[in-house]
mmCIF file of C-alpha atoms in Angstrom:
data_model
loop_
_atom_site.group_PDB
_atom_site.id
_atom_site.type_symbol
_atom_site.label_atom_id
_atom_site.label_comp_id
_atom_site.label_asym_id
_atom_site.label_seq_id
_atom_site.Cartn_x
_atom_site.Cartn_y
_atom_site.Cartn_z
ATOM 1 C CA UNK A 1 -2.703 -12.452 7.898
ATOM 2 C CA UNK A 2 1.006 -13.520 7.810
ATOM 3 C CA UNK A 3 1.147 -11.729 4.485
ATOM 4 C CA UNK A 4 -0.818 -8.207 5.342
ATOM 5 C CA UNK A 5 2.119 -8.415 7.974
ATOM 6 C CA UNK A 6 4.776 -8.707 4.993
ATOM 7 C CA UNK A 7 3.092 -6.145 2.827
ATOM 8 C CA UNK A 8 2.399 -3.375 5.891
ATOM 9 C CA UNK A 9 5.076 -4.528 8.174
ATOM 10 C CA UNK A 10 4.260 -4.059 11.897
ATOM 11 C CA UNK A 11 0.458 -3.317 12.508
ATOM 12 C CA UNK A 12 -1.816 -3.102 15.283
ATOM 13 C CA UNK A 13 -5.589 -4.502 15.243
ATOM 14 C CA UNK A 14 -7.018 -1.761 13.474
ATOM 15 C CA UNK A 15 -3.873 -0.867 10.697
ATOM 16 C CA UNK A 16 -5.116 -5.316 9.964
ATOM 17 C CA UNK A 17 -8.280 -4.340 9.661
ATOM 18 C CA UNK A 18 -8.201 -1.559 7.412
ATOM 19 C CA UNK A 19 -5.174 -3.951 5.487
ATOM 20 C CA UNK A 20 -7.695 -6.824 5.526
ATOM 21 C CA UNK A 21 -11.397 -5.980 5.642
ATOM 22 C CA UNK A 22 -11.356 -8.298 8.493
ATOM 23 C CA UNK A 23 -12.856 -8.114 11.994
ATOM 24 C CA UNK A 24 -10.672 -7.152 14.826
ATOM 25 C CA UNK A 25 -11.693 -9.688 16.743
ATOM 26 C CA UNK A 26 -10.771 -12.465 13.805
ATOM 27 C CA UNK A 27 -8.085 -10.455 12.754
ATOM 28 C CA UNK A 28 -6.990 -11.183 17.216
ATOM 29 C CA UNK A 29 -7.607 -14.929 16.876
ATOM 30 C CA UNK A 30 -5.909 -15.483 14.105
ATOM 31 C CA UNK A 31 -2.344 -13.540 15.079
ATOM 32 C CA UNK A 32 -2.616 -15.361 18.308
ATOM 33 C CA UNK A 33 -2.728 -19.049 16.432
ATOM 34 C CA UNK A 34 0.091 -17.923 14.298
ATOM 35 C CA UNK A 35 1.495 -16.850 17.421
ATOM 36 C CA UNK A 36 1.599 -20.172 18.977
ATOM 37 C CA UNK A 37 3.437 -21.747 16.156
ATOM 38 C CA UNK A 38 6.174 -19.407 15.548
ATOM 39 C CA UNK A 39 5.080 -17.148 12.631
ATOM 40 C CA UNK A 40 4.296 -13.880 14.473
ATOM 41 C CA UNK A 41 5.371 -11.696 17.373
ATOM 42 C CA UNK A 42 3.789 -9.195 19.616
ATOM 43 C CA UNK A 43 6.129 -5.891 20.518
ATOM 44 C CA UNK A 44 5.325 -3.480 22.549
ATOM 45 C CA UNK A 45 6.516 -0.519 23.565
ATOM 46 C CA UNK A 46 7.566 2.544 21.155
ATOM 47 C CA UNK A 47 7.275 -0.230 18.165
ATOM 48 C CA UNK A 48 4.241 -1.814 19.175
ATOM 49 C CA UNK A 49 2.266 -4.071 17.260
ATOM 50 C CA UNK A 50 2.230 -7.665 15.125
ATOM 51 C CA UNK A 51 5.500 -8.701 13.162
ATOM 52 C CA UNK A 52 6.349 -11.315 11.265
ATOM 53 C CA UNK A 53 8.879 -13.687 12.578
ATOM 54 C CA UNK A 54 11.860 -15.291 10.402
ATOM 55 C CA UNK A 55 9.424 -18.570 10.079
ATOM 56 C CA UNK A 56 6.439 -16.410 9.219
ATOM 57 C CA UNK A 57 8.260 -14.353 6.384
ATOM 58 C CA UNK A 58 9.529 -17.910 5.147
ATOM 59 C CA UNK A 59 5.544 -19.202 5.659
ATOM 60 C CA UNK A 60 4.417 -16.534 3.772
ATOM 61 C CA UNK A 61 6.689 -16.718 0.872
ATOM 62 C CA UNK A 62 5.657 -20.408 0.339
ATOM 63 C CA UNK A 63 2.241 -19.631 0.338
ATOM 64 C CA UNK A 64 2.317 -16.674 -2.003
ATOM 65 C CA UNK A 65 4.269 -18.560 -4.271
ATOM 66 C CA UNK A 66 2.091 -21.382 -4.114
ATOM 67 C CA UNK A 67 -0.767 -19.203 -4.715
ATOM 68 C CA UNK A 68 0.745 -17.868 -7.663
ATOM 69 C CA UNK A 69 2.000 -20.811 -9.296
ATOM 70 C CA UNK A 70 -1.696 -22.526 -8.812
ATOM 71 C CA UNK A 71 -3.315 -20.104 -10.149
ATOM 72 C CA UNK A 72 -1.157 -19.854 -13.230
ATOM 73 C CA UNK A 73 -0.643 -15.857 -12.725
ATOM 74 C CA UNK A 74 2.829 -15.356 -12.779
ATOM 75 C CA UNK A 75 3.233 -14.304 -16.401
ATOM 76 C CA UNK A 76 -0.142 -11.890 -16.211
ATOM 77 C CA UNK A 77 1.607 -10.576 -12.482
ATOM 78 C CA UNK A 78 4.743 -9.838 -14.116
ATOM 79 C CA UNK A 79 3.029 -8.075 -16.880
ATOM 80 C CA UNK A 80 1.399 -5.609 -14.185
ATOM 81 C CA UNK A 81 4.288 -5.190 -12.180
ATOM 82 C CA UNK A 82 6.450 -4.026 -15.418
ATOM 83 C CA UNK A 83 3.416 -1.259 -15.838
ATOM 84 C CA UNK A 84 2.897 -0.388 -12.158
ATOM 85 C CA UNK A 85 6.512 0.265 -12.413
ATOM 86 C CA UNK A 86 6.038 2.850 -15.080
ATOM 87 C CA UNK A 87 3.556 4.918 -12.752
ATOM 88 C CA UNK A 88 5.682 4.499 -9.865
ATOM 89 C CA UNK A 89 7.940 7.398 -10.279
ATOM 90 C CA UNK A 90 5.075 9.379 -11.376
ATOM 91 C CA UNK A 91 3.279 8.303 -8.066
ATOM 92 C CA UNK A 92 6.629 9.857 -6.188
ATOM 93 C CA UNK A 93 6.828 12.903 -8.304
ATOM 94 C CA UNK A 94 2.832 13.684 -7.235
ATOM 95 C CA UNK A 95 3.649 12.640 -3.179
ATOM 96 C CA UNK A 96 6.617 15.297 -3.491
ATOM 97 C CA UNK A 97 4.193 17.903 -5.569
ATOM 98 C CA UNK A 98 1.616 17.434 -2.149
ATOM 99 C CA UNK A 99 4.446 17.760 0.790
ATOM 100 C CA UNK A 100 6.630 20.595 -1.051
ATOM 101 C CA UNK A 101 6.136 23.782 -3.001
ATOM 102 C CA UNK A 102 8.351 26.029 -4.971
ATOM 103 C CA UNK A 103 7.692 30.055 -3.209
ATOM 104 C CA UNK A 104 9.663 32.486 -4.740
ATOM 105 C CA UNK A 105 12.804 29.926 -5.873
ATOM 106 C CA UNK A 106 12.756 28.128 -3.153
ATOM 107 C CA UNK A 107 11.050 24.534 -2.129
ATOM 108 C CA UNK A 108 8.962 24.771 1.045
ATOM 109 C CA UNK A 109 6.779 22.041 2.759
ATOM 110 C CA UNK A 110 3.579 22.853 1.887
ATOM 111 C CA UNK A 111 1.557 23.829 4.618
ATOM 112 C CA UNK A 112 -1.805 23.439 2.776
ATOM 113 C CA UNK A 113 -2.686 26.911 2.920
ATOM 114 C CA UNK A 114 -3.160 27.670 -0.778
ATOM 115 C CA UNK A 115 -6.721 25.384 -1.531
ATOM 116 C CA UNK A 116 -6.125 26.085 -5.173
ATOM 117 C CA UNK A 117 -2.444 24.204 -5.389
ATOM 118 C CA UNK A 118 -3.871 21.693 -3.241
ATOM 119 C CA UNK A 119 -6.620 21.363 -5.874
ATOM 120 C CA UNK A 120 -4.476 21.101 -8.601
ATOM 121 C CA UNK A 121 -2.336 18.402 -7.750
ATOM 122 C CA UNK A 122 -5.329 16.359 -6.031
ATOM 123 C CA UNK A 123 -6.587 16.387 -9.451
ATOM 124 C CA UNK A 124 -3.249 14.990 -10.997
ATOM 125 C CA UNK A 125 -3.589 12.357 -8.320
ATOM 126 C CA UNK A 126 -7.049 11.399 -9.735
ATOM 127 C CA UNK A 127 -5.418 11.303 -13.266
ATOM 128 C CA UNK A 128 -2.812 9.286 -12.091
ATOM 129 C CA UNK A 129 -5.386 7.441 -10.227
ATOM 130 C CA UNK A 130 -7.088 6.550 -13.263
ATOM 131 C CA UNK A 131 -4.086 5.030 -14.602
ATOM 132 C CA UNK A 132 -3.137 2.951 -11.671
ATOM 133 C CA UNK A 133 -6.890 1.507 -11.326
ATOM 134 C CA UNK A 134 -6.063 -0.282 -14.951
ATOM 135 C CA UNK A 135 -3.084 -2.098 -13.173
ATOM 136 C CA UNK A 136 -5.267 -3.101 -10.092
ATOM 137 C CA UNK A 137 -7.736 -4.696 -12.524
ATOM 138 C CA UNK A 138 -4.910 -6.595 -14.396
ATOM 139 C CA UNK A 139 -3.814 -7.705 -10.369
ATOM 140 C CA UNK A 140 -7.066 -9.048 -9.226
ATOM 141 C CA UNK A 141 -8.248 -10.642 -12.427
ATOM 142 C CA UNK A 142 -5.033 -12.622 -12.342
ATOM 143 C CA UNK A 143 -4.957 -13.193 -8.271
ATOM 144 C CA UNK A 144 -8.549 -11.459 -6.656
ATOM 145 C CA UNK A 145 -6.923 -10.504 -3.128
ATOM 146 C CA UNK A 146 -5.280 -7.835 -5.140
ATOM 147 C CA UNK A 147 -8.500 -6.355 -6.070
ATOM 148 C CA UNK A 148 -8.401 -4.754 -1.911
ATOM 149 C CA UNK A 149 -6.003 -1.899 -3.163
ATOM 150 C CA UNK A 150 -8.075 -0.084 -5.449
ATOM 151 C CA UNK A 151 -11.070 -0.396 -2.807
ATOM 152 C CA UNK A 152 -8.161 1.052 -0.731
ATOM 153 C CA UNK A 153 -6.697 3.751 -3.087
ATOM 154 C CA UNK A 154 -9.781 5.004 -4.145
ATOM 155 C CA UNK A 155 -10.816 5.319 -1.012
ATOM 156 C CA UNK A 156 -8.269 7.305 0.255
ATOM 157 C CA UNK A 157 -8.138 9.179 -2.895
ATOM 158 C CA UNK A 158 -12.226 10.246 -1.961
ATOM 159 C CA UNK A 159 -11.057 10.935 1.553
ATOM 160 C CA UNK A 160 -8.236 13.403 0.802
ATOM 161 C CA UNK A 161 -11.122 15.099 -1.657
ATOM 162 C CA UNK A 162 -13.104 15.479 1.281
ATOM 163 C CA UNK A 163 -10.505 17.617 2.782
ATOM 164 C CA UNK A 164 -9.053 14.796 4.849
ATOM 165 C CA UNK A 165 -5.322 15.784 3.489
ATOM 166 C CA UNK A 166 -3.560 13.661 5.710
ATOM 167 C CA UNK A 167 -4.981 10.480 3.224
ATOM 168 C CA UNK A 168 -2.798 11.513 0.514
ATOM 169 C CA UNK A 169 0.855 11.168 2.105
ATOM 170 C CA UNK A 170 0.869 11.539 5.962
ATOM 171 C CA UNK A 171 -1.227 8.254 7.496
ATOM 172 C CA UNK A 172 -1.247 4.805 7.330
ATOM 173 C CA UNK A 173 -4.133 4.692 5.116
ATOM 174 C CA UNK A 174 -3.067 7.235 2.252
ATOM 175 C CA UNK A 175 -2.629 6.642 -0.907
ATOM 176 C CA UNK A 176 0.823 7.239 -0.727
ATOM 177 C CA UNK A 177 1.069 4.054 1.895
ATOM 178 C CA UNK A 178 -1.297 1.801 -0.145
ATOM 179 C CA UNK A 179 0.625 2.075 -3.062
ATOM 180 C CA UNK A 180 3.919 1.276 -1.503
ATOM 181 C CA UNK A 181 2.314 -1.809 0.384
ATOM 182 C CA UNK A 182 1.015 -2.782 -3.420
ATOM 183 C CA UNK A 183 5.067 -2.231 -4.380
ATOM 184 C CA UNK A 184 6.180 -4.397 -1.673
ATOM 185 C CA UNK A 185 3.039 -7.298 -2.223
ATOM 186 C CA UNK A 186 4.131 -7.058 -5.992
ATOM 187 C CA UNK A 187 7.759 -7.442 -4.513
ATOM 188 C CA UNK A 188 7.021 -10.125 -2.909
ATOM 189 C CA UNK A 189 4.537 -12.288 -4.774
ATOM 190 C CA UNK A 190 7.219 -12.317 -7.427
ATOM 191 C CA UNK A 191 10.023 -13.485 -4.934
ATOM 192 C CA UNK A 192 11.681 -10.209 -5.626
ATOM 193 C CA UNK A 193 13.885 -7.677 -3.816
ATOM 194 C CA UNK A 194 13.829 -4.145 -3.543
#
């Protein structure tokens, strides 16, 4: 839990579940416990949801560490990281490609009117997607609780096919957001900074 808080920042309930897999109702428990010793905080208000305290960030990075020198991973980690880094600016290019379009000279947000432009880059996106499951392979055969972002990617990737747009760049559970909580796990697992 403490580090599904580090990798999605603050999250309510059901932004842990989806992050997790977990029941709500665990997912409850268990932020209260950490609660009581420190490592999380409830906010409401117009920032509402679980954070991670100063003591739960430091928790966290002791465990992931921990977890990564016990398993042996760091070297096959690193490796992944250096070629998710190589699709990341492609991933940015695409997420720009699906919010604006060039009309007449002149970039526009796209307003998802025109179902064949739409097509067209939701089918780079499942190149690219492709690509990227590769990496998430490497990840979770080197440390399995990376193997919940391609259940996660894919899935939004199948949503936004669907015609649910908004899982591409514009919710909590689009691709675009999955991959940037992969960036910041990846980040972190390595003791890195942005």
């Amino acid at each position: 839990m403490l580090h599904a808080l580090r990798c999605a920042g603050a999250a309510s309930l059901a932004r842990l579940h989806t992050v997790t897999g977990l029941d709500e109702s665990d997912i409850e428990s268990e932020l209260i416990d950490l609660g009581a010793d420190g490592l999380v905080t409830r906010m409401s208000g117009d920032m509402s949801g679980w954070w991670l305290t100063d003591a739960g960030r430091a928790a966290d990075a002791r465990r992931i560490t921990d977890e990564l020198e016990s398993a042996n991973a760091r070297s096959a980690v690193t490796v992944a990281f250096d070629r998710f880094l190589v699709l990341n600016p492609e991933l940015l290019d695409l997420c720009t490609a699906w919010q604006l379009r060039n009309i007449d000279g002149i970039m526009r947000a796209n307003d998802h009117s025109d179902p064949a432009y739409d097509s067209r880059v939701l089918d780079r996106f499942a190149d690219f997607d492709r690509r990227a499951a590769a990496v998430c392979a490497e990840l979770s055969a080197a440390l399995p609780r990376f193997g919940r972002y391609r259940d996660r990617l894919a899935g939004a990737l199948d949503r936004a096919a669907s015609g649910a747009l908004e899982y591409v760049t514009d919710s909590t559970a689009s691709y675009h957001t999955v991959w940037a909580e992969l960036h910041e796990d990846l980040l972190a697992t390595l003791g890195m900074q942005r």
